[in-house]
């Protein structure tokens, strides 16, 4: 193959009409054209099909750019979700996977990881719905890791459902103030299924009502070792810390719980109590007012909280 001579000088653009090389071109234009060539080009502009093709290419390019940005955002959110899940921060993981799912509703990895996050956030029915949706897909079963993860969560949800009757009996003991019986019943449930979050939190509540504050704190820590952001467990831990007179630490924990789950009554109870014990009566009343508009749960009696704030009610009687 003959190469170009490196010493060959670049050919200069001729000072002439770009089309016919006539030296008599019209000055003042960016493209040098003689009068006749310029007139000819003006008579024969670009054809419609060329213009339409250019417009279509522009649209395709714009759509490609938009899809790239969407795919990039989804990928970043997915990776954040994986990282949060690895750190057992499942509220953050659920939010990240939820964002990815809104962009790509059929992405199977996202659906499996989202089901896992929902389970660890004590949203069993949401986790079950996601697993049922995956059952309609065949492809994900060929991915061994995905299938194993989904089957693990399915088994944990099944265990929880199998304990329904035992939970009802234990909760009745708790509500009837039969604390010894409630203590024994919740511990049996947890031995059989350590990921029964409701049993774990109610066991802590039972223990603190029995004045076993350190044991209650230990149960909260065990539950939070599965999910560092479980709001109900954080709220319960805050109350236990108040029992142990660790008021500042309790306030920090209660604020975290309220930030993670502002629709739960138990988190506002804990925050109100923590603010009150930290000499913030106005803040306590603000939290209590938010609590009043939410459905009650079994963990904290709102009436007792009102007495605590307005009538100097003893926290250790809750």
Coordinates of C-alpha atoms in Angstrom, one line a residue:
X1 CA 0.0 0.0 0.0
X2 CA 1.4 3.4 -0.9
X3 CA 1.3 5.9 1.9
X4 CA 1.1 9.6 1.8
X5 CA 4.3 11.5 1.6
X6 CA 4.7 13.0 5.1
X7 CA 6.5 16.0 3.6
X8 CA 3.7 16.6 1.1
X9 CA 2.1 20.0 1.9
X10 CA -1.7 20.2 2.4
X11 CA -3.5 21.2 -0.7
X12 CA -4.8 24.7 -0.5
X13 CA -8.5 25.4 -1.0
X14 CA -8.8 27.2 -4.4
X15 CA -9.9 30.8 -4.3
X16 CA -12.9 30.0 -6.6
X17 CA -16.5 28.8 -6.8
X18 CA -16.9 25.7 -4.6
X19 CA -19.1 24.0 -7.3
X20 CA -17.6 24.9 -10.7
X21 CA -14.2 26.5 -9.7
X22 CA -15.0 29.7 -11.5
X23 CA -12.8 32.5 -10.1
X24 CA -15.7 34.8 -10.5
X25 CA -17.5 34.0 -7.2
X26 CA -19.7 36.3 -5.1
X27 CA -17.9 37.7 -2.1
X28 CA -19.5 38.1 1.3
X29 CA -20.8 34.5 1.7
X30 CA -19.4 31.8 3.9
X31 CA -19.5 29.3 1.0
X32 CA -17.9 30.6 -2.2
X33 CA -20.2 30.2 -5.1
X34 CA -20.5 32.0 -8.4
X35 CA -23.8 33.8 -9.2
X36 CA -25.1 31.0 -11.5
X37 CA -24.3 28.2 -9.1
X38 CA -25.9 30.1 -6.2
X39 CA -29.0 30.6 -8.3
X40 CA -29.2 27.0 -9.3
X41 CA -28.9 25.8 -5.7
X42 CA -31.7 28.2 -4.6
X43 CA -34.0 26.8 -7.3
X44 CA -33.4 23.2 -6.1
X45 CA -33.5 23.2 -2.3
X46 CA -33.2 20.1 -0.2
X47 CA -35.9 17.5 -1.0
X48 CA -38.7 16.8 1.5
X49 CA -37.6 13.3 2.0
X50 CA -34.1 14.5 3.0
X51 CA -35.6 17.0 5.4
X52 CA -38.0 14.4 6.9
X53 CA -35.1 11.9 7.3
X54 CA -33.1 14.5 9.1
X55 CA -36.0 15.3 11.4
X56 CA -36.6 11.6 12.1
X57 CA -32.9 11.1 12.9
X58 CA -33.1 14.0 15.3
X59 CA -36.1 12.5 17.1
X60 CA -34.5 9.1 17.3
X61 CA -31.4 10.7 18.8
X62 CA -33.4 12.6 21.3
X63 CA -35.3 9.5 22.3
X64 CA -32.1 7.6 22.6
X65 CA -30.6 10.2 24.9
X66 CA -33.8 10.2 27.1
X67 CA -33.7 6.4 27.4
X68 CA -30.1 6.5 28.2
X69 CA -30.7 9.0 31.0
X70 CA -33.6 6.9 32.3
X71 CA -31.5 3.7 32.2
X72 CA -28.6 5.5 33.9
X73 CA -30.9 6.7 36.7
X74 CA -32.4 3.3 37.2
X75 CA -29.0 1.6 37.3
X76 CA -27.7 4.1 39.9
X77 CA -30.8 3.6 42.0
X78 CA -30.5 -0.2 41.8
X79 CA -26.9 -0.2 42.9
X80 CA -27.7 2.1 45.8
X81 CA -30.4 -0.3 46.8
X82 CA -28.0 -3.3 46.7
X83 CA -25.6 -1.3 48.8
X84 CA -28.2 -0.3 51.4
X85 CA -29.4 -3.9 51.6
X86 CA -25.9 -5.1 52.2
X87 CA -25.7 -2.7 55.1
X88 CA -29.1 -3.8 56.4
X89 CA -30.6 -0.4 55.9
X90 CA -33.9 -1.8 54.4
X91 CA -36.0 1.4 54.5
X92 CA -33.4 3.1 52.3
X93 CA -33.1 -0.1 50.2
X94 CA -36.9 -0.2 49.7
X95 CA -37.0 3.4 48.5
X96 CA -34.1 2.8 46.1
X97 CA -35.5 -0.4 44.6
X98 CA -39.0 1.3 44.5
X99 CA -37.6 4.1 42.3
X100 CA -36.0 1.6 39.9
X101 CA -39.2 -0.4 39.7
X102 CA -41.2 2.7 38.7
X103 CA -38.8 3.2 35.8
X104 CA -38.6 -0.6 34.9
X105 CA -41.7 -2.4 36.4
X106 CA -40.7 -5.8 35.0
X107 CA -37.0 -5.8 36.1
X108 CA -36.9 -9.2 37.9
X109 CA -33.8 -8.5 40.1
X110 CA -35.4 -5.3 41.4
X111 CA -38.7 -7.1 42.2
X112 CA -36.9 -9.9 44.2
X113 CA -34.7 -7.4 46.1
X114 CA -37.7 -5.2 46.7
X115 CA -39.7 -8.1 48.2
X116 CA -36.7 -8.8 50.5
X117 CA -36.7 -5.2 51.7
X118 CA -40.4 -5.2 52.2
X119 CA -40.2 -8.3 54.4
X120 CA -37.5 -6.8 56.6
X121 CA -39.5 -3.6 56.9
X122 CA -42.4 -5.7 58.3
X123 CA -44.5 -5.3 55.1
X124 CA -45.3 -8.9 54.7
X125 CA -48.3 -8.5 52.4
X126 CA -46.3 -6.3 50.0
X127 CA -43.5 -8.8 49.9
X128 CA -46.0 -11.6 49.2
X129 CA -47.6 -9.7 46.4
X130 CA -44.3 -9.1 44.7
X131 CA -43.4 -12.8 45.0
X132 CA -46.8 -13.8 43.5
X133 CA -46.1 -11.4 40.6
X134 CA -42.7 -13.1 40.1
X135 CA -44.4 -16.5 39.9
X136 CA -45.9 -15.4 36.6
X137 CA -42.4 -15.0 35.2
X138 CA -40.3 -18.0 34.2
X139 CA -37.0 -16.4 33.4
X140 CA -36.0 -15.4 37.0
X141 CA -36.1 -19.1 38.1
X142 CA -33.1 -19.7 35.9
X143 CA -31.0 -17.3 38.0
X144 CA -30.1 -19.5 41.0
X145 CA -29.3 -16.6 43.3
X146 CA -32.5 -14.8 42.6
X147 CA -34.6 -17.9 42.9
X148 CA -32.9 -18.8 46.2
X149 CA -33.5 -15.3 47.6
X150 CA -37.2 -15.3 46.6
X151 CA -37.8 -18.8 48.1
X152 CA -36.1 -17.7 51.4
X153 CA -38.5 -14.7 51.7
X154 CA -41.5 -16.9 50.7
X155 CA -40.6 -19.4 53.5
X156 CA -40.2 -16.6 56.1
X157 CA -43.6 -15.1 55.2
X158 CA -45.1 -18.6 55.5
X159 CA -43.6 -19.1 58.9
X160 CA -45.1 -15.8 60.1
X161 CA -48.5 -16.7 58.8
X162 CA -48.4 -20.1 60.5
X163 CA -48.0 -18.4 63.8
X164 CA -51.1 -16.3 63.5
X165 CA -53.1 -18.2 66.3
X166 CA -50.1 -18.2 68.6
X167 CA -49.7 -14.5 68.1
X168 CA -53.3 -13.8 68.9
X169 CA -53.0 -15.7 72.2
X170 CA -49.8 -13.9 73.1
X171 CA -51.2 -10.5 72.3
X172 CA -54.3 -11.2 74.4
X173 CA -52.1 -12.0 77.4
X174 CA -50.3 -8.7 76.8
X175 CA -53.5 -6.7 76.6
X176 CA -54.9 -8.4 79.7
X177 CA -51.7 -7.5 81.6
X178 CA -50.8 -11.2 82.1
X179 CA -47.2 -10.4 81.6
X180 CA -45.6 -13.7 82.6
X181 CA -47.8 -15.6 80.2
X182 CA -47.2 -13.0 77.4
X183 CA -43.4 -13.2 78.1
X184 CA -43.4 -17.0 77.7
X185 CA -45.7 -17.0 74.7
X186 CA -43.7 -14.3 72.7
X187 CA -40.3 -16.0 73.5
X188 CA -41.7 -19.4 72.2
X189 CA -42.8 -17.7 69.0
X190 CA -39.4 -16.0 68.5
X191 CA -37.5 -19.3 69.1
X192 CA -39.5 -20.8 66.3
X193 CA -39.2 -17.8 64.1
X194 CA -36.6 -15.2 65.0
X195 CA -37.8 -12.9 62.2
X196 CA -41.3 -12.4 63.6
X197 CA -40.9 -8.7 64.1
X198 CA -44.2 -8.1 65.9
X199 CA -43.5 -10.7 68.4
X200 CA -40.0 -9.3 69.0
X201 CA -41.3 -5.8 69.6
X202 CA -44.1 -6.9 71.9
X203 CA -41.7 -9.0 73.8
X204 CA -39.6 -5.9 74.5
X205 CA -42.7 -4.0 75.5
X206 CA -43.6 -6.9 77.9
X207 CA -40.1 -7.0 79.4
X208 CA -40.1 -3.3 80.1
X209 CA -43.5 -3.5 81.8
X210 CA -41.9 -6.2 83.9
X211 CA -39.2 -3.7 84.7
X212 CA -36.6 -5.9 82.9
X213 CA -35.2 -2.9 81.0
X214 CA -31.8 -4.3 80.0
X215 CA -33.5 -7.5 78.7
X216 CA -35.9 -5.3 76.7
X217 CA -33.0 -3.3 75.2
X218 CA -31.2 -6.5 74.3
X219 CA -34.3 -7.8 72.4
X220 CA -34.5 -4.4 70.5
X221 CA -30.9 -4.7 69.5
X222 CA -31.4 -8.3 68.3
X223 CA -34.3 -7.2 66.1
X224 CA -32.4 -4.2 64.8
X225 CA -29.5 -6.5 63.9
X226 CA -31.7 -7.7 61.0
X227 CA -32.7 -4.3 59.9
X228 CA -31.0 -1.2 61.3
X229 CA -33.9 1.0 60.2
X230 CA -37.0 -0.9 61.3
X231 CA -39.1 2.0 62.6
X232 CA -41.2 0.0 65.2
X233 CA -38.0 -1.5 66.8
X234 CA -36.4 2.0 66.9
X235 CA -39.4 3.5 68.5
X236 CA -39.5 0.7 71.1
X237 CA -35.8 1.1 71.8
X238 CA -36.2 4.8 72.4
X239 CA -38.8 4.1 75.1
X240 CA -36.6 1.5 76.7
X241 CA -33.7 4.0 76.7
X242 CA -36.0 6.5 78.5
X243 CA -36.7 3.9 81.1
X244 CA -32.9 3.6 81.6
X245 CA -32.7 7.4 81.8
X246 CA -30.6 7.7 78.6
X247 CA -32.8 10.6 77.5
X248 CA -30.5 12.2 74.8
X249 CA -29.8 8.8 73.1
X250 CA -33.5 8.0 73.2
X251 CA -34.3 11.3 71.5
X252 CA -31.9 10.6 68.7
X253 CA -33.3 7.1 68.1
X254 CA -36.9 8.4 68.3
X255 CA -36.2 11.1 65.7
X256 CA -34.8 8.4 63.4
X257 CA -37.9 6.3 63.8
X258 CA -40.2 9.2 63.0
X259 CA -38.2 10.1 59.9
X260 CA -38.3 6.5 58.6
X261 CA -42.1 6.0 59.2
X262 CA -44.1 9.2 59.8
X263 CA -47.4 7.3 59.4
X264 CA -46.8 5.0 62.4
X265 CA -48.4 6.0 65.7
X266 CA -45.7 4.3 67.8
X267 CA -42.9 6.4 66.4
X268 CA -44.7 9.6 67.4
X269 CA -45.4 8.3 70.8
X270 CA -41.7 7.6 71.3
X271 CA -40.7 11.0 69.9
X272 CA -43.3 12.8 72.1
X273 CA -42.1 11.0 75.2
X274 CA -38.4 11.5 74.3
X275 CA -38.9 15.3 73.7
X276 CA -40.8 15.6 77.0
X277 CA -38.0 13.9 78.9
X278 CA -35.5 16.2 77.2
X279 CA -37.5 19.3 78.5
X280 CA -39.1 20.1 75.2
X281 CA -42.8 20.1 76.2
X282 CA -43.9 22.1 73.1
X283 CA -42.2 19.6 70.9
X284 CA -43.8 16.7 72.8
X285 CA -47.2 18.2 72.3
X286 CA -46.5 18.7 68.6
X287 CA -45.6 15.0 68.3
X288 CA -48.6 14.0 70.3
X289 CA -50.9 16.0 68.0
X290 CA -49.6 14.1 65.0
X291 CA -50.1 10.8 66.9
X292 CA -53.8 11.6 67.5
X293 CA -54.7 11.5 63.8
X294 CA -53.1 8.0 63.3
X295 CA -54.5 4.5 63.9
X296 CA -53.6 3.2 67.3
X297 CA -51.4 0.2 67.7
X298 CA -50.7 -2.2 70.5
X299 CA -47.3 -0.8 71.6
X300 CA -48.0 2.5 73.3
X301 CA -51.2 3.8 74.9
X302 CA -51.9 7.3 73.7
X303 CA -54.0 8.3 76.7
X304 CA -51.1 7.6 79.0
X305 CA -48.9 9.8 76.8
X306 CA -51.4 12.7 77.1
X307 CA -51.2 12.3 80.9
X308 CA -47.5 12.2 80.8
X309 CA -47.3 15.5 79.0
X310 CA -50.1 17.4 80.7
X311 CA -50.2 15.9 84.2
X312 CA -46.6 14.8 84.9
X313 CA -47.6 11.1 84.5
X314 CA -44.8 8.7 85.5
X315 CA -43.2 7.3 82.3
X316 CA -42.3 4.0 84.1
X317 CA -46.0 3.2 84.5
X318 CA -46.6 3.1 80.7

